[in-house]
Tab-separated table of C-alpha atoms in Angstrom:
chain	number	residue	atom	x	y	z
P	20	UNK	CA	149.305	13.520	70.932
P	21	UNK	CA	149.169	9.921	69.391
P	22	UNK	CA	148.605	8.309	72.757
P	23	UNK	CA	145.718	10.654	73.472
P	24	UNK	CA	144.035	10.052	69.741
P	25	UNK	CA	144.383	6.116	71.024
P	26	UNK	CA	143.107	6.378	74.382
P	27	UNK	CA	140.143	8.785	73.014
P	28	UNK	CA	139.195	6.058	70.537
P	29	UNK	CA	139.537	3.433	72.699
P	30	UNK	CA	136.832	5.018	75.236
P	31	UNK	CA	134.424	5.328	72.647
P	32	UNK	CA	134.591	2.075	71.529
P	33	UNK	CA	133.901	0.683	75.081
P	34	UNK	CA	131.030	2.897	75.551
P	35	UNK	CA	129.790	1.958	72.397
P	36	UNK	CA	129.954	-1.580	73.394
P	37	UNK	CA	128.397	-1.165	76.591
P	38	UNK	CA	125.336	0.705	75.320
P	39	UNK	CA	124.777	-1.925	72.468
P	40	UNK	CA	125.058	-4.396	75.670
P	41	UNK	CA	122.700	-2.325	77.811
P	42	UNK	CA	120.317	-2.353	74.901
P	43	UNK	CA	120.220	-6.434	74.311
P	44	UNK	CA	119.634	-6.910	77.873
P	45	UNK	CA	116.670	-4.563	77.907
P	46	UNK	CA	115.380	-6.017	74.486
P	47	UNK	CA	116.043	-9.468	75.278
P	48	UNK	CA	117.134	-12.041	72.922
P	49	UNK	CA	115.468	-11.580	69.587
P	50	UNK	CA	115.614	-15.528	68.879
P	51	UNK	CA	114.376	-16.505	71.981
P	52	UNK	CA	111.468	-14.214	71.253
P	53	UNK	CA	110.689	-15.260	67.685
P	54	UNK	CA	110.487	-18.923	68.857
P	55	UNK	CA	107.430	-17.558	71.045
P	56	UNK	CA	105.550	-15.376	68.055
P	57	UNK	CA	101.898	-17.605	67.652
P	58	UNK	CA	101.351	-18.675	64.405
P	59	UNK	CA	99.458	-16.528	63.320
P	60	UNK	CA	101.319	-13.712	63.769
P	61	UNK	CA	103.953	-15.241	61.459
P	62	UNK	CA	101.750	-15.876	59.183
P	63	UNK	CA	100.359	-11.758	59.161
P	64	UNK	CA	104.362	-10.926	58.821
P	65	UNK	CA	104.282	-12.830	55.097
P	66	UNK	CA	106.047	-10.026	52.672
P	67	UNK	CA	105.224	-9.280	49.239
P	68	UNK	CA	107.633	-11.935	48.009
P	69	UNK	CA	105.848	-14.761	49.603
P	70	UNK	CA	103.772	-16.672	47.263
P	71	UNK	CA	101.063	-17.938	49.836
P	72	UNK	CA	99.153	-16.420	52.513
P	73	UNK	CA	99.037	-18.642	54.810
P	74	UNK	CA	101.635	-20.410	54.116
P	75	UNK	CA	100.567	-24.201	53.111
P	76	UNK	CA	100.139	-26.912	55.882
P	77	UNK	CA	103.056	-30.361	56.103
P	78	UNK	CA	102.343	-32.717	58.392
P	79	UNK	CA	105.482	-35.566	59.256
P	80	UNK	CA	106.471	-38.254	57.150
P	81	UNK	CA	103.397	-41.241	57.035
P	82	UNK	CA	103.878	-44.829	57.969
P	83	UNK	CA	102.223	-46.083	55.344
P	84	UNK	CA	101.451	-49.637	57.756
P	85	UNK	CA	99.440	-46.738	60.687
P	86	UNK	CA	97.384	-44.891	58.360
P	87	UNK	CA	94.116	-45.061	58.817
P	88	UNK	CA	91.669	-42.833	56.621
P	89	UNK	CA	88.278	-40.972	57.818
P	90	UNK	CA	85.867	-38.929	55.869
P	91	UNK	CA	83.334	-36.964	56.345
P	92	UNK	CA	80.567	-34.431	53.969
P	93	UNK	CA	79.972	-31.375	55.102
P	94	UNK	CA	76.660	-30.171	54.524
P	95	UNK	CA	77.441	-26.929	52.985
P	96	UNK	CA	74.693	-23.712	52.490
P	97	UNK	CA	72.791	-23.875	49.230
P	98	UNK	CA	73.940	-27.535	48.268
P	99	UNK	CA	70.297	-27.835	46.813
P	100	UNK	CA	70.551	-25.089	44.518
P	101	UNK	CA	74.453	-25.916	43.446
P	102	UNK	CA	75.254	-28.780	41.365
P	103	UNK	CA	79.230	-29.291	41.990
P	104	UNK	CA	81.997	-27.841	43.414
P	105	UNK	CA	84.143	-28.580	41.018
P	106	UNK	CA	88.137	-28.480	42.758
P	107	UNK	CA	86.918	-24.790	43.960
P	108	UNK	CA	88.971	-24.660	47.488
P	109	UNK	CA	91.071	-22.674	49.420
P	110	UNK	CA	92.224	-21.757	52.675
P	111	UNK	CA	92.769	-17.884	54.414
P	112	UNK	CA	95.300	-17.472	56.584
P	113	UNK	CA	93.068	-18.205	59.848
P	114	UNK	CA	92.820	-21.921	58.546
P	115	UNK	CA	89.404	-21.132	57.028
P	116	UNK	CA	88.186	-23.512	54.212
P	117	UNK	CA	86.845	-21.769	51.019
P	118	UNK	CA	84.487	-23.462	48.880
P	119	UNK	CA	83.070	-22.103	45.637
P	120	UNK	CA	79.188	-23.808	45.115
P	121	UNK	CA	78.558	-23.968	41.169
P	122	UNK	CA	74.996	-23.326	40.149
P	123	UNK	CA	72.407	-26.021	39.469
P	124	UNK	CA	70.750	-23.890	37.400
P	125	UNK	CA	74.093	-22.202	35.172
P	126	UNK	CA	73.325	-18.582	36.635
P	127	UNK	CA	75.029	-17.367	39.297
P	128	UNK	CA	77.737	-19.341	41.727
P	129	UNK	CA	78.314	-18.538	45.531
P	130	UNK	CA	81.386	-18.937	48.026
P	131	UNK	CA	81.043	-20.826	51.183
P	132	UNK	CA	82.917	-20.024	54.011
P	133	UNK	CA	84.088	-23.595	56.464
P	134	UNK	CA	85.870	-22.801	60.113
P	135	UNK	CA	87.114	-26.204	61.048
P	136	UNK	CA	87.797	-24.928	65.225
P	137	UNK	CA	84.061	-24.899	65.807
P	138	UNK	CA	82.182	-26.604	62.521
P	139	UNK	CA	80.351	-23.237	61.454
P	140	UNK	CA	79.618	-23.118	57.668
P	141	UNK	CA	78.786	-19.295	56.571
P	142	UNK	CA	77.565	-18.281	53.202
P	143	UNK	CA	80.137	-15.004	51.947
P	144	UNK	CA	77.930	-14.076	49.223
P	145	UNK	CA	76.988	-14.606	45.125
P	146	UNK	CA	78.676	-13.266	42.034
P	147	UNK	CA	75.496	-11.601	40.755
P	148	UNK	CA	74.880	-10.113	44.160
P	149	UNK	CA	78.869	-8.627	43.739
P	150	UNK	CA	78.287	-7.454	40.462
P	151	UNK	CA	74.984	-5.464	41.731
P	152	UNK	CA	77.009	-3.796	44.061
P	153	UNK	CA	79.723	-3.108	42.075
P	154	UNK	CA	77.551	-1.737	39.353
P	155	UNK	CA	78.620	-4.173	36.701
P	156	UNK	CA	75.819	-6.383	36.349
P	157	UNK	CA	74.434	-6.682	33.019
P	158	UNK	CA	70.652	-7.708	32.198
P	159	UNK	CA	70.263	-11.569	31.597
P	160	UNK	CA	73.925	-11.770	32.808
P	161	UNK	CA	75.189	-15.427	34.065
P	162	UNK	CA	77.797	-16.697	36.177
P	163	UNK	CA	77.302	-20.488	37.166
P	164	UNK	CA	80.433	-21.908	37.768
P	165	UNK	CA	83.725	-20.722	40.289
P	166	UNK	CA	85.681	-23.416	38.696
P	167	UNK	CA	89.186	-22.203	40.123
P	168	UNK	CA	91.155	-23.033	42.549
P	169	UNK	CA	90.578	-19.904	45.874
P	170	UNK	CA	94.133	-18.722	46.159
P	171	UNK	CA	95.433	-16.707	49.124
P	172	UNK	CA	98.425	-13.887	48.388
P	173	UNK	CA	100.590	-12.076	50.647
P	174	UNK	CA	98.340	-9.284	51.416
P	175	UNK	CA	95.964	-11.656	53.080
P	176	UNK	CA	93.049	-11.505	50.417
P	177	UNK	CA	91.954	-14.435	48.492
P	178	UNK	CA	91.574	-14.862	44.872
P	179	UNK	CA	89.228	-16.767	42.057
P	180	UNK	CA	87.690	-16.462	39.118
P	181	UNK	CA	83.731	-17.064	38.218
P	182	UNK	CA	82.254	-17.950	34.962
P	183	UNK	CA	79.487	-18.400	32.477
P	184	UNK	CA	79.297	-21.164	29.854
P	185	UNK	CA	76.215	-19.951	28.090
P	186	UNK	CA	76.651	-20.586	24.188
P	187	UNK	CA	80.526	-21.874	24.084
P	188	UNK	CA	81.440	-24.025	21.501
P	189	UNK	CA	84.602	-25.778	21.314
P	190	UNK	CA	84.560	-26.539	17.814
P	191	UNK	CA	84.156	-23.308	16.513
P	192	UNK	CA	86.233	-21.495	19.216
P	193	UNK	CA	83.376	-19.520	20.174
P	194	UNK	CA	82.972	-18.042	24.037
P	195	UNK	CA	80.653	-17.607	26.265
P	196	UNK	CA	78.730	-15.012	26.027
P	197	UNK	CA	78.982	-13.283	29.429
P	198	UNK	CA	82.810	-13.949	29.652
P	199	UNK	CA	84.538	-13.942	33.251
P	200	UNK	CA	85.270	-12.102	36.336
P	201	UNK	CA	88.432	-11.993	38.471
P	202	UNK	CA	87.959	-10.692	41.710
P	203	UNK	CA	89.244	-10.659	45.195
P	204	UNK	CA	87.315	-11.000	48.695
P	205	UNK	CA	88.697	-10.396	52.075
P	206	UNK	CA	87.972	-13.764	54.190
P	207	UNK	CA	87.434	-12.100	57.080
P	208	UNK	CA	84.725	-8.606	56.177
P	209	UNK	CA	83.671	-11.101	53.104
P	210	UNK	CA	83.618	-8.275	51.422
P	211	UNK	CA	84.134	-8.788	47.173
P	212	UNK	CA	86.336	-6.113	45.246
P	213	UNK	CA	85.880	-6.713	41.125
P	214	UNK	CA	89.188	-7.129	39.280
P	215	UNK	CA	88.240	-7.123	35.857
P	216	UNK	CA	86.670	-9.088	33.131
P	217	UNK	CA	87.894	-11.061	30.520
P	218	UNK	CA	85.406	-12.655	27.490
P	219	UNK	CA	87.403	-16.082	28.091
P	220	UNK	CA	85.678	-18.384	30.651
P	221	UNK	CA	88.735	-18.280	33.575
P	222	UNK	CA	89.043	-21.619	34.624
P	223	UNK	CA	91.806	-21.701	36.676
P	224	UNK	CA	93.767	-19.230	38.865
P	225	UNK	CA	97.159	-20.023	40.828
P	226	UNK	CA	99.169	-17.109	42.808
P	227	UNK	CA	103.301	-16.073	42.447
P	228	UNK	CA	104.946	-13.805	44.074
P	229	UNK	CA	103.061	-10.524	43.832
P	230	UNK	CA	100.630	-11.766	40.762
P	231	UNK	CA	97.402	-13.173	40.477
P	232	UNK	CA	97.645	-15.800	36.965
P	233	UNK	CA	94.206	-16.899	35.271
P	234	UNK	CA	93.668	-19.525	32.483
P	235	UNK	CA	91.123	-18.464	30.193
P	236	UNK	CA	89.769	-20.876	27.028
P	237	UNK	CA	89.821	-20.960	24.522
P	238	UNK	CA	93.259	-21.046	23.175
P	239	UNK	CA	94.480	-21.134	27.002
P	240	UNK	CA	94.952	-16.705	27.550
P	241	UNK	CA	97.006	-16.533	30.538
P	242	UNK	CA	95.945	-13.587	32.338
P	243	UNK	CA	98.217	-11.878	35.098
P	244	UNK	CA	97.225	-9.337	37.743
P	245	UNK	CA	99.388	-7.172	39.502
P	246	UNK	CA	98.924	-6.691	43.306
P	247	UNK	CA	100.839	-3.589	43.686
P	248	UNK	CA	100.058	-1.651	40.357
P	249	UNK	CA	96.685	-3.713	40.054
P	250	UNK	CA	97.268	-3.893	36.542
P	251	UNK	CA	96.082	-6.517	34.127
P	252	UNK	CA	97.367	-7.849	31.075
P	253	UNK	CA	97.058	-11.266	28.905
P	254	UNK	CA	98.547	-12.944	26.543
P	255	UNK	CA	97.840	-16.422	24.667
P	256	UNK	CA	99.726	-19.632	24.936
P	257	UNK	CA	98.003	-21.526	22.283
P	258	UNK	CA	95.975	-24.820	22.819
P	259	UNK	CA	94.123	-27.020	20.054
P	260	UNK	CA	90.895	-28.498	19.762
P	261	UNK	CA	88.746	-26.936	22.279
P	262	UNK	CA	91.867	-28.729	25.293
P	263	UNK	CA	91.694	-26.982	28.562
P	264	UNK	CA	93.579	-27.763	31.280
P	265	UNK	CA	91.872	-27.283	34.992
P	266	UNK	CA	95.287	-25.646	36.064
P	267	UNK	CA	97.793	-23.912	36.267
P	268	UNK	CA	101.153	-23.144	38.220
P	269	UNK	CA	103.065	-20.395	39.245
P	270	UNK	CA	106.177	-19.854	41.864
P	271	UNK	CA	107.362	-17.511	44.322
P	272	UNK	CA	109.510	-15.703	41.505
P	273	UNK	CA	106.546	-15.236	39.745
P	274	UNK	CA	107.000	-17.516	36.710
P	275	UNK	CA	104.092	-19.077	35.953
P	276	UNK	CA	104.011	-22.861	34.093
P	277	UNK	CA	100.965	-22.977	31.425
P	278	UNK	CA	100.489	-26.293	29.300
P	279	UNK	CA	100.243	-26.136	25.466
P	280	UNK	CA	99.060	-28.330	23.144
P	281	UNK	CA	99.501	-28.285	19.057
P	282	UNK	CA	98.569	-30.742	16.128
P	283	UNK	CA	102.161	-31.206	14.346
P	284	UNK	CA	102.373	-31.798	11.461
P	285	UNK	CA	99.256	-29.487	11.292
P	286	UNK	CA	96.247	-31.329	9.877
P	287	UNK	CA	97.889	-34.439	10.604
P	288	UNK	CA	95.857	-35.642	13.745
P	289	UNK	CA	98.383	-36.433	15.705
P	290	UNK	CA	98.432	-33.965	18.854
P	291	UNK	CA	101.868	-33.335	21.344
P	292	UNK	CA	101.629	-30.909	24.398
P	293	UNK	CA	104.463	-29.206	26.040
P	294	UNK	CA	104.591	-26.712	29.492
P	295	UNK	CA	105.494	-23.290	28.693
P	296	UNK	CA	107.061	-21.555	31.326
P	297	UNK	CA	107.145	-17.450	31.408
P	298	UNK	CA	108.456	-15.061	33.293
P	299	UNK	CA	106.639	-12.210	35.330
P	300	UNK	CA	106.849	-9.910	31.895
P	301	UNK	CA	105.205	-12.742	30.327
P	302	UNK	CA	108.338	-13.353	28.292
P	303	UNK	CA	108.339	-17.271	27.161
P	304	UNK	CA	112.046	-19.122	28.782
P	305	UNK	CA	110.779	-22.609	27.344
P	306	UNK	CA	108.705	-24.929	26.500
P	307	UNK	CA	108.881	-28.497	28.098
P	308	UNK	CA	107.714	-31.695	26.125
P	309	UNK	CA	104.949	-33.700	28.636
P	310	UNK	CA	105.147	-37.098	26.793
P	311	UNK	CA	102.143	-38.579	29.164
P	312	UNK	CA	99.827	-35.520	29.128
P	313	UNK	CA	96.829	-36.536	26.787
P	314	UNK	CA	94.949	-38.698	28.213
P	315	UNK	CA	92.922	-39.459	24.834
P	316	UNK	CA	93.204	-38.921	21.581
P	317	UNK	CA	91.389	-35.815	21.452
P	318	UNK	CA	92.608	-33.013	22.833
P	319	UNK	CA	89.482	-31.932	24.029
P	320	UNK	CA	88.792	-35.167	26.686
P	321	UNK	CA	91.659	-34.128	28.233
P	322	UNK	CA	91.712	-32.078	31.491
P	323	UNK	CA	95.162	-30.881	31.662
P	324	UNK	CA	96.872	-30.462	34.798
P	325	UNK	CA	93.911	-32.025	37.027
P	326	UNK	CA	96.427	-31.628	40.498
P	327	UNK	CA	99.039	-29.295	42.058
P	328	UNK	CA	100.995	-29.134	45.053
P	329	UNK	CA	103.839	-27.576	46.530
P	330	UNK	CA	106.847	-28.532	48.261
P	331	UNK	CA	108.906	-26.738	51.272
P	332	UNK	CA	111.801	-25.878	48.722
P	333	UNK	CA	109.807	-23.898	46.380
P	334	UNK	CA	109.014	-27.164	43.744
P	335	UNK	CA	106.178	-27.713	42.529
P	336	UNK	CA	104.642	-31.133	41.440
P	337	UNK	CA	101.318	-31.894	39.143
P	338	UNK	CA	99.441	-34.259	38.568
P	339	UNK	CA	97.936	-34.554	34.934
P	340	UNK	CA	94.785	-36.476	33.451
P	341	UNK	CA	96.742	-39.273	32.211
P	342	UNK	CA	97.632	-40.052	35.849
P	343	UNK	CA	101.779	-38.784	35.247
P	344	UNK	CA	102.804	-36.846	38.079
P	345	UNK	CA	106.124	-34.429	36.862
P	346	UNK	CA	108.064	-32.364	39.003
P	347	UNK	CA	108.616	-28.710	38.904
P	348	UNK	CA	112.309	-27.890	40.555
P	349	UNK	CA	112.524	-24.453	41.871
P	350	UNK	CA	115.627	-22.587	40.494
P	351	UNK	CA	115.614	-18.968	41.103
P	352	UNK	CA	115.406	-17.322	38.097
P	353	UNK	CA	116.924	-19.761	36.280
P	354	UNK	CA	114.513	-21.983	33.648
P	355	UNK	CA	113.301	-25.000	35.891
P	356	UNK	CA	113.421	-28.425	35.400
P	357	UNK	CA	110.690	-30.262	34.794
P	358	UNK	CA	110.523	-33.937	34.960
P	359	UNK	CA	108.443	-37.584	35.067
P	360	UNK	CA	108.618	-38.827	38.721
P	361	UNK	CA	105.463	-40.989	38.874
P	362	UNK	CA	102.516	-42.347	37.623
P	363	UNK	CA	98.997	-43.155	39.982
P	364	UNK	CA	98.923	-46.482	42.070
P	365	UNK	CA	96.742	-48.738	39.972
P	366	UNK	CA	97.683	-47.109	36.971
P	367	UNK	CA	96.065	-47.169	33.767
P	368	UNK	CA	93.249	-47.856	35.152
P	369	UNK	CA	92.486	-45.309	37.526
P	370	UNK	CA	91.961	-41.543	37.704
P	371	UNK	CA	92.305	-38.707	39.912
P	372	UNK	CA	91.927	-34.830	39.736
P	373	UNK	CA	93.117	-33.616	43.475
P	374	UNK	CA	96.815	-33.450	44.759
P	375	UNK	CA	98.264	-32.915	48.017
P	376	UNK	CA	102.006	-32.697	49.809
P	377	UNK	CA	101.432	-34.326	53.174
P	378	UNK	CA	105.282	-33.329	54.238
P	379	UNK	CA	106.675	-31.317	51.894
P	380	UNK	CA	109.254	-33.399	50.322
P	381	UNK	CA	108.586	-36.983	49.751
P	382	UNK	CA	104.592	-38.011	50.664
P	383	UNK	CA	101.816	-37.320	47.961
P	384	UNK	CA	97.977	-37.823	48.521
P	385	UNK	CA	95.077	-37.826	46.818
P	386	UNK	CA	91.464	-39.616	45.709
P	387	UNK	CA	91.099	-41.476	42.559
P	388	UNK	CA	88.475	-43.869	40.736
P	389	UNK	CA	88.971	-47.338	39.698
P	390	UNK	CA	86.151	-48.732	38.134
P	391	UNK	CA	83.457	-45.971	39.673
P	392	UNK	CA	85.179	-46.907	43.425
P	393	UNK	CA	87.030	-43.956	45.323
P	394	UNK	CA	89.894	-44.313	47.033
P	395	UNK	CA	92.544	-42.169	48.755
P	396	UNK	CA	96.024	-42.959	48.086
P	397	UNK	CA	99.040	-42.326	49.763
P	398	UNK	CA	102.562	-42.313	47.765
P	399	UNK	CA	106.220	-42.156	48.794
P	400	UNK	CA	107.133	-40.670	44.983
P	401	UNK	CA	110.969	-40.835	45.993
P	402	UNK	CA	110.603	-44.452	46.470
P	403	UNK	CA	107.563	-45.056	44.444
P	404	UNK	CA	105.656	-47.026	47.683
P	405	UNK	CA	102.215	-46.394	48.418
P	406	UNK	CA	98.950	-47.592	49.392
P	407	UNK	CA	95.554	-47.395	48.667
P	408	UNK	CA	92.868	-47.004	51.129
P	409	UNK	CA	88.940	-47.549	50.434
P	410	UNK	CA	86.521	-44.317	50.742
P	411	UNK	CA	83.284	-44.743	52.731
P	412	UNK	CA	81.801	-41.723	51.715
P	413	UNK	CA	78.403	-42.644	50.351
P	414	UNK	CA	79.649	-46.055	48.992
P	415	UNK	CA	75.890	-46.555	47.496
P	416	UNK	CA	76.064	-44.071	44.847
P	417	UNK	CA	77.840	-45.189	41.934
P	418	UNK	CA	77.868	-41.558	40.108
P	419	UNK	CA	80.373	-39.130	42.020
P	420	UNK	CA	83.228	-36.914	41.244
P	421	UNK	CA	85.738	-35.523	43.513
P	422	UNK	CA	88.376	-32.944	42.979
P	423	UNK	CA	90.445	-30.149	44.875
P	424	UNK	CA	94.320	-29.493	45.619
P	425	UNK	CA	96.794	-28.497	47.858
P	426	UNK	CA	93.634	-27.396	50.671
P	427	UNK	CA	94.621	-28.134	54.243
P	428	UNK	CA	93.689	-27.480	57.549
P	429	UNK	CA	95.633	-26.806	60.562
P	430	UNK	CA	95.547	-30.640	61.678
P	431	UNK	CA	96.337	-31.521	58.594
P	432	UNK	CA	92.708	-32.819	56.811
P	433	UNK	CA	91.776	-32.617	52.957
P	434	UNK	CA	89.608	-31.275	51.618
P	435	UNK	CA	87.646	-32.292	48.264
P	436	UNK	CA	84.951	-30.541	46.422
P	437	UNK	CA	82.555	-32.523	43.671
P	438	UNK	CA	79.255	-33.763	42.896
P	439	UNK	CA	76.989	-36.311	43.516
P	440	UNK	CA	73.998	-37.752	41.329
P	441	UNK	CA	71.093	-39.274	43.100
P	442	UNK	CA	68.728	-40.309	40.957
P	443	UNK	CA	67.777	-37.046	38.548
P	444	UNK	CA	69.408	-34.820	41.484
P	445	UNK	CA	72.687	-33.245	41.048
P	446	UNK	CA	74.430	-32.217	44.779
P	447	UNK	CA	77.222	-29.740	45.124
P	448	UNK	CA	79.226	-32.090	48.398
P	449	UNK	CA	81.981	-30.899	50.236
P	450	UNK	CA	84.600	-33.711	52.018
P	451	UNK	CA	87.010	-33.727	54.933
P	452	UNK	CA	89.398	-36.584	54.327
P	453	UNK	CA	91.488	-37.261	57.460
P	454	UNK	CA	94.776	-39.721	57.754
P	455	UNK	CA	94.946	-40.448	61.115
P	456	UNK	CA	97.773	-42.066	63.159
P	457	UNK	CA	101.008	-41.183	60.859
P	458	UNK	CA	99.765	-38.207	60.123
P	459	UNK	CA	97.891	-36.397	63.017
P	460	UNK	CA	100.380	-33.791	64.492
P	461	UNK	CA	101.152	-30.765	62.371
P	462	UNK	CA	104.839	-30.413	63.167
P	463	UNK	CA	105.842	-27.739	60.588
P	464	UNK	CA	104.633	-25.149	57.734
């Protein structure tokens, strides 16, 4: 009876063997077939966990002694009637660029819509136009800047934040008075959804994990927006002095990293900032001293966090207006380290706002001004090498500002927002900055 049990068990095992063979050879080799999935389709497979969608763009390790910089301004829709974009860029996950177009006049801002394959520029529509539809718009209401960053999340729409400025006043703490609007907009329909409204001007917006995170001044309010409950909350961080930073950061855990800055002793002048990092129940883990963070002594010069970018192994790295750079480390759950790797080339003297990863791990890029001259510079921030290279782009006007982060395309190009003055004319200018030679083959994302 025992030898029968045995034999009995040991045909089923070989014809369960045999049919999971039968079935692999039909299939075919499921890693041999994921190596042939395009791109894109990767990219549409993102889950909810994922803090980017796409994912961002590395391009190999530079040679610093190859590189050779081009640039180029892209004449974007409505440039006459927009005064800056000011670091207002973004990318969807068919390599689309994303520019929001500030108003010249302070009332309403648009989005502009760049496909680098075939050089079309489309306009995707206004804020006041979206609040029309949406039956929010309120008489005499203004909205003349998208100052944040256009963030893509995991279920393929992107996110930013518009503004009005219309009677702040730093001094007294008093906002604007038509507040803010968080909203969404699918990049390929262009069609707007309204999130909510907050009476803090949103400045900045960064994406983690399944929430949306929004800087509001003054008094920095972090905002958070749920993707899957689309609920939203706030809370304040606490800033002094009418100080806002132009940005903040946030993982694929969903902590998000929010600067603060206090007068201590209070009403002793003297000012010290620190990053406060909080979890997705906007619980505070800590607060991290930033020794080089002002960049004057009043709080309110200072832009904050002017650059981010983001490395393949979940770090994170800013840039802020003093020119430090400080690493984020990416620890799970766990409270992340934050620490001084860097300052600018040509530091004190120069400043940037923009930040880019070129590979992921060691190579840093970005413009910055030394004595009203742009430049693009290229750092190993392991090592501490880099090099500067000169920036063509319209090398007869003095007056020009340039900012943007992390903004890629699939060959691996820049791209900057900012303004140019001419004369009495303010221009809204778009710019494609290229490193060619080192860095011309996209070779992973």
């Amino acid at each position: 009876m025992q030898r029968t049990y045995a034999l009995m068990l040991i045909v089923v095992f070989l014809a369960v063997v045999i049919g999971l063979t039968t079935m692999m050879l039909q299939l075919g080799d499921p890693i041999a077939d994921a190596d042939l999935l395009s791109l894109p389709d990767q990219k549409e497979s993102l889950g909810p966990a994922s803090t980017f969608a796409p994912t961002p763009v590395y391009t190999r390790s530079p040679e610093l002694g190859k590189l050779i910089v081009e640039d180029r301004e892209l004449l974007i829709p409505y440039r006459d009637h927009g005064n800056a974009v000011w670091g207002a860029t973004g990318r969807d996950r068919k390599g689309r660029i994303w520019f929001g177009v500030s108003g010249a006049a302070g009332n309403d801002s648009r989005l502009v819509r760049y496909d680098p394959a075939d050089g079309s520029i489309a306009s995707a529509g206004g804020v006041l136009d979206a609040l029309r539809k949406a039956g929010l718009l309120r008489d005499g209401e203004r909205q003349g800047k998208i100052h944040s960053r256009i963030v893509g999340a995991a279920d393929g729409n992107l996110y930013f934040a518009s503004m009005d400025e219309t009677g702040e006043d730093a001094k007294q703490g008093k906002l604007p008075r038509w507040g803010s609007h968080l909203w969404r907009i699918d990049p390929s329909s262009m069609d707007w959804e309204h999130l909510g409204t907050a009476p803090e001007a949103l400045i900045a917006v960064a994406a983690g994990g399944q929430w949306i995170y929004a800087l509001g001044y003054w008094d920095h309010v972090l905002y958070q927006f749920d993707t899957l409950t689309q609920k939203l909350k706030s809370i304040a961080i606490g800033s002094a002095q009418g100080h806002v930073s132009r940005n903040l950061v946030a993982n694929e855990q969903g902590h998000v990293f929010v600067p603060r800055v206090q007068e201590q002793p209070p009403g002793s002048g003297d000012f010290v900032a620190s990053l406060v990092e909080l979890n997705p129940d906007l619980l505070e883990i800590q607060a991290t001293p930033l020794d080089y963070y002002m960049v004057a002594e009043s709080p309110g010069s200072s832009h904050g966090i002017v650059g981010v970018a983001d490395q393949k192994d979940g770090s994170r790295i800013i840039l802020v207006n003093g020119g430090a750079l400080y690493r984020i480390g990416s620890s799970g759950l766990l409270p992340a380290e934050v620490r001084l790797i860097g300052r600018l080339p040509e530091s004190p003297d120069s400043r940037g706002e923009s930040l880019f990863d070129l590979d992921g791990r060691d190579y840093l890029a970005g413009a910055l001004r030394t004595n009203k001259v742009w430049k693009i510079w290229v750092m190993n921030w392991q090592d501490g090498v880099s090099r500067v290279f000169p920036l063509d782009w319209r090398s007869e006007l003095p007056s020009k500002l340039l900012y943007g982060s992390m903004t890629r395309d699939d060959q691996g190009s820049l791209y900057l927002g900012g303004q140019v003055k001419d004369g009495k004319e303010r221009l809204a200018v778009a710019l494609r900055v290229t490193l060619l030679e080192g860095l011309l083959d996209t070779v992973s994302r």
